[in-house]
Coordinates of C-alpha atoms and ligand atoms in Angstrom, one line a residue:
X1 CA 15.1 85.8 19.5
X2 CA 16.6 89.3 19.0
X3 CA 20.0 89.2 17.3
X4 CA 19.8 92.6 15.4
X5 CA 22.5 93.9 17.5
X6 CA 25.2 91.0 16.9
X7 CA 23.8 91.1 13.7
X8 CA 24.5 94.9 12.6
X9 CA 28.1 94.1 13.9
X10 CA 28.9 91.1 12.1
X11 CA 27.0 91.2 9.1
X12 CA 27.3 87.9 7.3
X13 CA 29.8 86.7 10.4
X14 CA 26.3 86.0 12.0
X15 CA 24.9 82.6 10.8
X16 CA 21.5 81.6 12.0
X17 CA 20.2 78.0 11.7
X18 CA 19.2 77.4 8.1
X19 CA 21.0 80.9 6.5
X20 CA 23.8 79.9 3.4
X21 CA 26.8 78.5 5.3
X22 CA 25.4 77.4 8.7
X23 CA 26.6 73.7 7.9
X24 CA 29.8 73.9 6.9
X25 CA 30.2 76.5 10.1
X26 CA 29.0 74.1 12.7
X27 CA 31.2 71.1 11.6
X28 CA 34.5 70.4 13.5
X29 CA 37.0 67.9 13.5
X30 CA 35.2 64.8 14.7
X31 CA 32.2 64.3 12.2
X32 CA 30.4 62.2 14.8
X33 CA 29.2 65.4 16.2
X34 CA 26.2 66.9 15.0
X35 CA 25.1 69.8 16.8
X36 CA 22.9 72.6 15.6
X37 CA 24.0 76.0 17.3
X38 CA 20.7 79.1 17.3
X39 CA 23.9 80.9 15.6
X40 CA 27.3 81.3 14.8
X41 CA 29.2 84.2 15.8
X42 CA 32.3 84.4 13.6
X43 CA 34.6 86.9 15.6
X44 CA 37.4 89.2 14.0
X45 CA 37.9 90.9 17.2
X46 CA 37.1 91.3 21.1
X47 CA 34.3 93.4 20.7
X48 CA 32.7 91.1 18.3
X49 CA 33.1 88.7 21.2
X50 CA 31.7 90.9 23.7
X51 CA 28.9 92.0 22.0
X52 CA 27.9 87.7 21.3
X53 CA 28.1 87.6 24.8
X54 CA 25.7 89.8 25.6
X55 CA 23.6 88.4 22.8
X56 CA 23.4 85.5 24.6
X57 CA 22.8 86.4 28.3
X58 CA 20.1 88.5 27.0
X59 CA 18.5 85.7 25.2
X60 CA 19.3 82.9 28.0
X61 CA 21.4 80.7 25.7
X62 CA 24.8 78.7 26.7
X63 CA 28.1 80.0 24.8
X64 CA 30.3 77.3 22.9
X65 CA 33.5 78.5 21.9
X66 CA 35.7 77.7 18.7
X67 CA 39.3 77.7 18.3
X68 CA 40.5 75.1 16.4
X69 CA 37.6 73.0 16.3
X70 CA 39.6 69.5 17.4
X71 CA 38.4 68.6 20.3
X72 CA 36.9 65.1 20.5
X73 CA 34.3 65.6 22.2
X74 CA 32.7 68.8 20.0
X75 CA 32.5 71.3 22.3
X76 CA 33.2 74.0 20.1
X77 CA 29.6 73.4 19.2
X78 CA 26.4 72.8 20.9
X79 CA 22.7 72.7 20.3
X80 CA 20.8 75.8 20.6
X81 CA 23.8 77.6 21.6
X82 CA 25.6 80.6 20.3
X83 CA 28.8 79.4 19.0
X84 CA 32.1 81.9 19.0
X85 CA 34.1 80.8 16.4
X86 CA 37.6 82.1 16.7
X87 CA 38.6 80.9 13.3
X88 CA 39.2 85.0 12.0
X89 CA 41.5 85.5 14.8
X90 CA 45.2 83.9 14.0
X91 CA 47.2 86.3 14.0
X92 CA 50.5 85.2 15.2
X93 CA 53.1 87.7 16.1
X94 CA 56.8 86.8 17.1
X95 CA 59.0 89.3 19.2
X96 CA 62.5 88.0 18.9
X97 CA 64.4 89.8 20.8
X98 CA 62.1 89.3 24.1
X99 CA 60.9 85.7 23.0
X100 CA 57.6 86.2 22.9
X101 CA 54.6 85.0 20.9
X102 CA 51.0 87.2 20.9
X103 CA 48.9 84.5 19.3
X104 CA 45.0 84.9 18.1
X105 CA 42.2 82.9 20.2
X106 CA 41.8 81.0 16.5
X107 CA 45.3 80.3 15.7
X108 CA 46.6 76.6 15.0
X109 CA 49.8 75.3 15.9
X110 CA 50.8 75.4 12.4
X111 CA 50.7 79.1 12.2
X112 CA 52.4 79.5 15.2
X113 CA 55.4 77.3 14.6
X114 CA 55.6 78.5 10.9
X115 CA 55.9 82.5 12.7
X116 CA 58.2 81.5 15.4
X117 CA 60.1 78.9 13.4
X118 CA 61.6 81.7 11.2
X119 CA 63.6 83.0 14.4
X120 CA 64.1 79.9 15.2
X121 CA 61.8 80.0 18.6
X122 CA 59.2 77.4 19.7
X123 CA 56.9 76.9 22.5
X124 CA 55.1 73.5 23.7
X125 CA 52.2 73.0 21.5
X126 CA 50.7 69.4 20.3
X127 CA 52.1 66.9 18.1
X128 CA 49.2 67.4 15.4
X129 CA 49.3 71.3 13.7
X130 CA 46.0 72.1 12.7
X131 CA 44.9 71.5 16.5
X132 CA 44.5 75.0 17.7
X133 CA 46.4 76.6 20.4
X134 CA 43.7 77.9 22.9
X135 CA 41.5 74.7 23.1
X136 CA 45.4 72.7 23.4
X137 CA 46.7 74.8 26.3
X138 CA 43.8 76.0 28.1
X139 CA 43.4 71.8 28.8
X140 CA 47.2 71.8 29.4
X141 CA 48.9 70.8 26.3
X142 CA 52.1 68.8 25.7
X143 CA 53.8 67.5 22.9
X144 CA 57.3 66.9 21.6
X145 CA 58.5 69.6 23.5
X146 CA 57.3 69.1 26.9
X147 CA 59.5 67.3 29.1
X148 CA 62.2 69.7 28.1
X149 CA 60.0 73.2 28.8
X150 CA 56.9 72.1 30.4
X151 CA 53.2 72.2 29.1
X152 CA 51.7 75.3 27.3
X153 CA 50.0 76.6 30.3
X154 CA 54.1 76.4 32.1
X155 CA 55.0 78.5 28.9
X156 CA 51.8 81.5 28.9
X157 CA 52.8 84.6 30.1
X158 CA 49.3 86.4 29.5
X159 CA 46.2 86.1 28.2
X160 CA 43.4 88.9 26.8
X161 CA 39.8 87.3 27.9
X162 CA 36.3 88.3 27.3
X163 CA 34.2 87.6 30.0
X164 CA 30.8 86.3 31.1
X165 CA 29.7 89.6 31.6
X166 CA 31.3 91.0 28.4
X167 CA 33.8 92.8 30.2
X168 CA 37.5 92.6 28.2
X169 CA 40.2 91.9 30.4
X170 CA 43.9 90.8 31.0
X171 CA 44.7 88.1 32.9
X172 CA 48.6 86.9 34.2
X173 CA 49.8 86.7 36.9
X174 CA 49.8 90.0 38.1
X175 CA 46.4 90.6 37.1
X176 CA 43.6 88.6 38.2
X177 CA 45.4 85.6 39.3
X178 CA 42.9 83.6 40.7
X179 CA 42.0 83.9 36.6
X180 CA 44.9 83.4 35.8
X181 CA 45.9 80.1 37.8
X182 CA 42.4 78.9 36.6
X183 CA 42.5 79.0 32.7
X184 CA 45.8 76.6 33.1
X185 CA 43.8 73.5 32.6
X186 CA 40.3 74.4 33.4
X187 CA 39.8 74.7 30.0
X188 CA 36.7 77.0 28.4
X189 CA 34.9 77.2 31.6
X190 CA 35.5 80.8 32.6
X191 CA 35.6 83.1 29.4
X192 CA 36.9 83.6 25.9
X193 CA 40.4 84.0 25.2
X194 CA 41.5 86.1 22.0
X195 CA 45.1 86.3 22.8
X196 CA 47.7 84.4 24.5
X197 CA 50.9 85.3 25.4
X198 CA 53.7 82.7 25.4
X199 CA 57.3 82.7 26.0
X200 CA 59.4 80.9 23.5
X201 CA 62.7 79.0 23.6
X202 CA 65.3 78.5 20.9
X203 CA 64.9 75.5 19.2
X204 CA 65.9 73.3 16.0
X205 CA 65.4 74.8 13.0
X206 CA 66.4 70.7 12.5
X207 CA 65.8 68.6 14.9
X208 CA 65.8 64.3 15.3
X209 CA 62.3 63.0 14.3
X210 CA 60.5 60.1 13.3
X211 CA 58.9 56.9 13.4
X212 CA 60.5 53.3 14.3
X213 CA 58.3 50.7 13.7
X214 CA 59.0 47.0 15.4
X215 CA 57.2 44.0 14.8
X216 CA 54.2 43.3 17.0
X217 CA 55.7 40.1 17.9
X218 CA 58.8 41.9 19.5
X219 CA 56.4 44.4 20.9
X220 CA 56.2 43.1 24.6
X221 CA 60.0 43.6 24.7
X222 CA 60.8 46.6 23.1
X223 CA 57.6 48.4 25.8
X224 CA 59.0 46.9 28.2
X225 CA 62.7 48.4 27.8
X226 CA 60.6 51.6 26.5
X227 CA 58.2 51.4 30.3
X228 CA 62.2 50.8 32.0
X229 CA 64.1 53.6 30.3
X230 CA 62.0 56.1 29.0
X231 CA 61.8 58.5 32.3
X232 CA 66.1 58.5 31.9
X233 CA 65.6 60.1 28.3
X234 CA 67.3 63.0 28.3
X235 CA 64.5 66.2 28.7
X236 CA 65.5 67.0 25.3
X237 CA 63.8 63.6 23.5
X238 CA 60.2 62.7 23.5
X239 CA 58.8 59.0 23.0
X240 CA 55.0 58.2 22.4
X241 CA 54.7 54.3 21.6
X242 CA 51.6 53.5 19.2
X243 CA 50.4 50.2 18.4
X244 CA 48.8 50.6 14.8
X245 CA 48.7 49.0 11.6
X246 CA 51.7 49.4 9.4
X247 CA 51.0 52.2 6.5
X248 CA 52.7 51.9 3.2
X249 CA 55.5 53.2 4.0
X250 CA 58.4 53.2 2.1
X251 CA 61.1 52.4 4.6
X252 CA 59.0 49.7 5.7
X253 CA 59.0 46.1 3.4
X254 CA 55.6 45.5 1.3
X255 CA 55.2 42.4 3.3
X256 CA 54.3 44.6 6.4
X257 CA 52.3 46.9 5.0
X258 CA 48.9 46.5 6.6
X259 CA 50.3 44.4 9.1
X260 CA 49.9 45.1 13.3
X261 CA 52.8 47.1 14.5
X262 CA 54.8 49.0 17.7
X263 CA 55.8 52.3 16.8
X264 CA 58.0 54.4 18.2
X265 CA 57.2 58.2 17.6
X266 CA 60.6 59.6 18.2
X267 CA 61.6 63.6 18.9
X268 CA 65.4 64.7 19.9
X269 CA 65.8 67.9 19.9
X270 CA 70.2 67.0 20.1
X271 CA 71.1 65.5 16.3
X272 CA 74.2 64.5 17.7
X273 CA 73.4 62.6 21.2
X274 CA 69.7 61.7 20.0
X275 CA 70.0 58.5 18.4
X276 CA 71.8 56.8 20.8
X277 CA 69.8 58.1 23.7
X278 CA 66.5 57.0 21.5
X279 CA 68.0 53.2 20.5
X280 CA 68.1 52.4 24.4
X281 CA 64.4 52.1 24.2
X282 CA 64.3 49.5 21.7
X283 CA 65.3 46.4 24.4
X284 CA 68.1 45.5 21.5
X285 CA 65.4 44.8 19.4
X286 CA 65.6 45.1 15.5
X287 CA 63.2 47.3 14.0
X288 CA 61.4 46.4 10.4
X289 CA 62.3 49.9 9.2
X290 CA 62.9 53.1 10.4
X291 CA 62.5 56.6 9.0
X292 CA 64.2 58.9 12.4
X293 CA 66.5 61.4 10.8
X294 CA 66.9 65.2 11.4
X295 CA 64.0 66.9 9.8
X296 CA 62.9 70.5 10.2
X297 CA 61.0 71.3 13.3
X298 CA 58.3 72.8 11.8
X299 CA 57.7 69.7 9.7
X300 CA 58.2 67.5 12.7
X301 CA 55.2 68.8 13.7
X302 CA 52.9 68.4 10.5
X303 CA 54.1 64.9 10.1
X304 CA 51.3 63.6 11.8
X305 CA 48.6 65.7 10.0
X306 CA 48.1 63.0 7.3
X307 CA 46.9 60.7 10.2
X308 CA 44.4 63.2 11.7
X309 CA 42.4 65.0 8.9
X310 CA 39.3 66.5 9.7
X311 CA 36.1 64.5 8.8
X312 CA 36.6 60.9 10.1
X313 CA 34.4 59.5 12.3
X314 CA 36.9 59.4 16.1
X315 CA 36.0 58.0 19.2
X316 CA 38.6 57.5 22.0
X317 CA 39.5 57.0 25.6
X318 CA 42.0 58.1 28.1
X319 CA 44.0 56.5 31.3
X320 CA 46.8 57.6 33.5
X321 CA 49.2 55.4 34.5
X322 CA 52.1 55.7 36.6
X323 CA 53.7 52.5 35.2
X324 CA 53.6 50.1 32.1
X325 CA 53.7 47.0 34.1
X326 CA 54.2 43.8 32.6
X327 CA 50.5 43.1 32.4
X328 CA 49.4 46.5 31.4
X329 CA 52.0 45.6 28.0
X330 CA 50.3 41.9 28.0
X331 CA 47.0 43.3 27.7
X332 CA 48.5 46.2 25.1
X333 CA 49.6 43.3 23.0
X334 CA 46.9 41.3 22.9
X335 CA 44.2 44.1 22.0
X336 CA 46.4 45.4 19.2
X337 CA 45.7 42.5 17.6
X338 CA 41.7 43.0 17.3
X339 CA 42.2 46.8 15.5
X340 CA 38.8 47.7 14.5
X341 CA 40.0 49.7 12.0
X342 CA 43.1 50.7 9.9
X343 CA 43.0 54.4 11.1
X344 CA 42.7 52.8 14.6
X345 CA 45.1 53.1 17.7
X346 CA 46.6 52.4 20.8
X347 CA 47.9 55.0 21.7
X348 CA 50.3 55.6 24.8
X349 CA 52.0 59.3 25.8
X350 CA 54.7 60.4 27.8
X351 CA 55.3 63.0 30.1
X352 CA 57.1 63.6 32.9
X353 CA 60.5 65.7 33.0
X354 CA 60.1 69.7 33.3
X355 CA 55.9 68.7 33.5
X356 CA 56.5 67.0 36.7
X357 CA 58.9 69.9 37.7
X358 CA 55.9 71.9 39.1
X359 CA 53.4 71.1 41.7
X360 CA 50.0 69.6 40.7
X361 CA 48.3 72.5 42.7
X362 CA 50.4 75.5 41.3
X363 CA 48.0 75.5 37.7
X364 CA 44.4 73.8 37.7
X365 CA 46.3 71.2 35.8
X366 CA 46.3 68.2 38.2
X367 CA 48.2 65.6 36.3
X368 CA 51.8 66.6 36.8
X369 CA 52.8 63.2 37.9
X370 CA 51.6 60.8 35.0
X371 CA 54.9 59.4 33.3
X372 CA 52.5 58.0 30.6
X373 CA 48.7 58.5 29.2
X374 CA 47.1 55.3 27.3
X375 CA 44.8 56.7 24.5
X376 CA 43.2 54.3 22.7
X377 CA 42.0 55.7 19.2
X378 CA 38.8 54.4 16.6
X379 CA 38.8 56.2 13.7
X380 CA 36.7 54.9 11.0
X381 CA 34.0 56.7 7.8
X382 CA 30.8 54.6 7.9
X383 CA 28.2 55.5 10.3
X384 CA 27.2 52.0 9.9
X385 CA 30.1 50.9 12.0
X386 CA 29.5 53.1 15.1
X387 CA 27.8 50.3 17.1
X388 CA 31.0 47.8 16.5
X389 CA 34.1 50.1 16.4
X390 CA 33.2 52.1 19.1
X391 CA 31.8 48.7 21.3
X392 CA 35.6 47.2 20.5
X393 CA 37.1 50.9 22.1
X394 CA 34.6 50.5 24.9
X395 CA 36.0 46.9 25.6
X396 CA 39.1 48.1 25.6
X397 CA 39.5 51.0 27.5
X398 CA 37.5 49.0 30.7
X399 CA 40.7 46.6 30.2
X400 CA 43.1 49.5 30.5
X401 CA 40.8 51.0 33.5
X402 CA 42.5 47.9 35.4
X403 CA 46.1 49.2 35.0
X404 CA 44.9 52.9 35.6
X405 CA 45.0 56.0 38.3
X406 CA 42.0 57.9 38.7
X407 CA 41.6 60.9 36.2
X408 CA 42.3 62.4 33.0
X409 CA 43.2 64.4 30.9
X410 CA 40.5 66.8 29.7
X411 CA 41.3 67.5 26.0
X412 CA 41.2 63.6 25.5
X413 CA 37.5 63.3 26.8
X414 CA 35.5 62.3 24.1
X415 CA 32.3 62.2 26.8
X416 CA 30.5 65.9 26.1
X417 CA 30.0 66.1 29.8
X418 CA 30.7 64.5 33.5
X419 CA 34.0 63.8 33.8
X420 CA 34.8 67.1 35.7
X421 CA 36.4 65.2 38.8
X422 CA 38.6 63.4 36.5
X423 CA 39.5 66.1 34.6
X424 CA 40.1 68.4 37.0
X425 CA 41.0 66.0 40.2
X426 CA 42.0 68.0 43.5
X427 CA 41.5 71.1 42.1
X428 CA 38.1 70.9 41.1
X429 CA 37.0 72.9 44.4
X430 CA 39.8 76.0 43.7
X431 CA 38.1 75.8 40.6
X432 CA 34.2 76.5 41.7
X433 CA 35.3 79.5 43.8
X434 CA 36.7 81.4 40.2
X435 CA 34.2 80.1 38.4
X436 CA 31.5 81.5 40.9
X437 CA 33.4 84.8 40.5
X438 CA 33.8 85.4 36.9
X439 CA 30.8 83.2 35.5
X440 CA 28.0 83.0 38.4
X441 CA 25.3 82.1 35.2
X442 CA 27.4 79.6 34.2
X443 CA 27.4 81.1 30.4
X444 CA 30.5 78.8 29.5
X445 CA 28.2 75.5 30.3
X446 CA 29.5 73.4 26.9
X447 CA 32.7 71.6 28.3
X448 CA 33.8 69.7 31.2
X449 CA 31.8 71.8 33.2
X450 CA 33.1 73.7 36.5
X451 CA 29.9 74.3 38.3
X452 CA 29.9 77.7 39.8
X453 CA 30.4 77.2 43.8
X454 CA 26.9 78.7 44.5
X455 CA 25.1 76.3 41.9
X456 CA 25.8 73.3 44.6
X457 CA 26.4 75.0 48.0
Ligands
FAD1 P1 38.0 73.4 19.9 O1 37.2 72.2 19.6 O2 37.9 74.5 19.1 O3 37.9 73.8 21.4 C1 37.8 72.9 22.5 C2 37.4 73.6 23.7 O4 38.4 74.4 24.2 C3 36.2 74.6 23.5 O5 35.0 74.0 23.6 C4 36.5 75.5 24.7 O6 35.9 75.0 25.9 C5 37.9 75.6 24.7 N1 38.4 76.7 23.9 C6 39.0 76.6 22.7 N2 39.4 77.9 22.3 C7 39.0 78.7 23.3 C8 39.2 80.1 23.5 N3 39.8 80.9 22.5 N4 38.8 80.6 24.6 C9 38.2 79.9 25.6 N5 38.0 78.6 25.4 C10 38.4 78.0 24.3 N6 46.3 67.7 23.0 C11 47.6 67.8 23.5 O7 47.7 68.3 24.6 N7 48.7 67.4 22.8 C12 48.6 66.9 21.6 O8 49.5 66.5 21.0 C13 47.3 66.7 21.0 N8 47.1 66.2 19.8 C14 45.9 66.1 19.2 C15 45.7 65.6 18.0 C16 44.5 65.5 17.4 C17 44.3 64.9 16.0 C18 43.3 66.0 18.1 C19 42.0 65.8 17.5 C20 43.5 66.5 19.4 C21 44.7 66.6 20.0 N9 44.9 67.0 21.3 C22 46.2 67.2 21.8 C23 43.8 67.4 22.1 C24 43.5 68.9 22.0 O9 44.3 69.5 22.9 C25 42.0 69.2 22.2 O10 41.3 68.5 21.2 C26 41.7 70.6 22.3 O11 40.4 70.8 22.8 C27 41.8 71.2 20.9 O12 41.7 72.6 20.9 P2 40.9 73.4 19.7 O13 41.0 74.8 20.0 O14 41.5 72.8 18.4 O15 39.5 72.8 19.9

């Protein structure tokens, strides 16, 4: 296989299988996945990327790409593929006066928040920094802000792409819209991105943040005030309910440490109407302990890190539902109880306000009207306890299924492959017709893959 070309470009960027560094390269978040790429392309700008590209046509290999390396599924990396990693380019750039962000195809939400932070400017990213912020948005992304200013995709203004056929572009929507439409939430299916282009909004630099942790027994009823009242939160608060076991936290007694709980992830981004708004979804509940107080946004956003380190071993599922019924909260209950693991999680997101605002067609993200996501979580160290943790998530998620609408969201697919109708829904068809245009070959292959019209005609 002839990479003297890539090679004379990047140098020691270019990692074969088996040269000093290949292992460490190839690893990502999840360490269940255990892929061995023919070589790693490690990118400092979009030539390098364009020149991989070629690299790979010519030698009839998929592309995976890198940005953060979170995904669950691992497909920043592939077998016997050549693997852009986008770690080199982060570079985040603030303009405050037009509130704008120019952000590298590598960057993490950390870097970004850090930059924009010090003007005092945000945009919707995850709730978890070292994600990175192309893999996040292209699926969509939402976190603490997005019921106040939408997903990622609602916030990018422009993107710089290299694609299929090497070419560097721009894409927005004035040029090359069809691109442009598709990239918000079809994910890495139709080139690489090395710079996005988001508009930001004034926020915090304190904002109302934290955890409220209930009993399990009180559970039911504080989820079922929460499933009641939390589309009537204000746009400017965000509540994700997780039922976990209780870390040793200090606000919480030693008695309940390691104990089942209901949390109550908690953003506001008003520290003077916040609390109250927040306490109407506790049902009048008491909580064992609560550490919501104003914190600085940026470390709002890296409290969760501690939770989510790379190297664990992750496996999890995703539903949409339009309502927590009262059985849907019965069955939560009850399969809290039976945590495989103390890493693991049930995990339930909300959405809705500004993300609803726009029509499920408008961006290839087809989700719009989910109020609330269920993700259950395993997260455990020993390969020997694949078989059971990841039976007991199985299990689970089948019960969930029963309380579900059909789809999800793609970023939450731990399946490497087949869950394009789900991911994409109604808009899987829009979706051929770019792809057939900008990726005929079908180059970007290692994702929920959008076939290329042609491939199926
Ligand atoms: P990578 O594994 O590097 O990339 C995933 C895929 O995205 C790639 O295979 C490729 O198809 C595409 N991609 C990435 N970069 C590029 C690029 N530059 N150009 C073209 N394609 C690219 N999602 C949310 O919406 N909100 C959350 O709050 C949230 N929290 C998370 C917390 C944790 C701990 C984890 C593990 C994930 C979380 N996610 C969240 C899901 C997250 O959006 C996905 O895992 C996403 O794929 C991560 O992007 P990445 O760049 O880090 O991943």
């Amino acid at each position: 296989m002839d990479f003297e070309v890539l090679r004379a470009r990047l140098g020691a960027g270019l990692i074969k299988d088996g040269e000093p560094g290949y292992d460490q390269a190839r690893q990502v978040w999840n360490a269940m996945i255990d892929r061995r790429p023919a070589a790693i392309a490690k990118c400092q700008t979009p030539e390098d990327v364009s020149t991989a590209l070629e690299t790979a046509r010519s030698a009839g290999l998929p592309v995976s790409i890198r940005g953060g390396g979170h995904n669950i599924a691992g497909s920043a990396v592939g077998d016997g593929t050549v693997m852009i990693d986008l770690s080199a380019m982060r570079s985040v750039v603030i303009d405050p006066h037009r509130r704008v962000a120019r952000v590298g195809g590598g960057a993490t939400w950390a870097a970004f928040d850090a930059e924009a932070q010090r003007h005092g400017l945000a945009t919707p990213g995850g709730v978890v920094s070292s994600t990175g912020v192309s893999g996040l948005t292209l699926g969509g992304g939402f976190g603490w802000l997005a019921r106040q200013h939408g997903l990622s995709i609602d916030n990018l203004i422009a993107l710089e792409m290299v694609l299929a056929d090497g070419r560097i572009v721009s894409v927005s929507e004035d040029e090359k819209p069809d691109l442009f439409w598709a990239v918000r939430g079809g994910s890495g299916n139709f080139g690489v991105v090395t710079e996005l282009t988001f508009q930001l909004h004034q926020v915090g630099p304190q904002v109302l943040f934290g955890p409220t942790f209930f009993a399990l027994e009180d559970a039911r009823d504080v989820l079922t005030a929460y499933a009641r009242h939390a589309s009537d939160l204000p746009r400017a608060g965000c509540v994700w309910a997780n039922l976990m076991t209780a870390p040793p936290a200090g606000v919480l007694p030693e008695s309940v440490h390691g104990a089942k709980v209901l949390t109550l992830m908690q953003f506001h981004a008003d520290l003077e109407s916040g609390r109250d708004d927040l306490s109407r979804l506790y049902g009048g509940v008491s909580p064992l302990g609560d550490a919501l107080s104003p914190r600085p946004f940026t470390e709002a956003q890296a409290f969760l890190d501690p939770a989510y380190e790379f190297g664990a071993r992750n496996y999890w599922r995703t539903h949409n539902h339009l309502t927590l019924s009262a059985d849907l909260i019965d069955t939560l209950v009850s399969l809290a109880r039976d945590l495989p693991t103390p890493e693991s999680e049930i995990l339930i997101c909300q959405l809705g306000g500004a993300i609803a605002d726009i029509p499920s067609g408008a961006t290839a993200f087809p989700h719009r009207q989910i109020p609330f996501m269920s993700t259950p979580g395993v997260r455990w160290q020993d390969p020997a306890d694949d078989h059971r943790v990841i039976g007991w998530l199985k299990d689970v998620s089948d019960q969930l299924a029963a309380h579900s609408v059909p789809g999800c969201y793609v970023n939450f697919i731990a399946e490497a492959e087949g869950r394009s109708q789900d991911a994409y829904g109604d808009n899987l068809a829009r979706l051929t017709d770019v792809k057939q245009r900008y990726d005929p070959d079908n180059l970007f292959r290692v994702n929920q893959n959008v076939p290329p019209r042609l491939a199926h005609a």
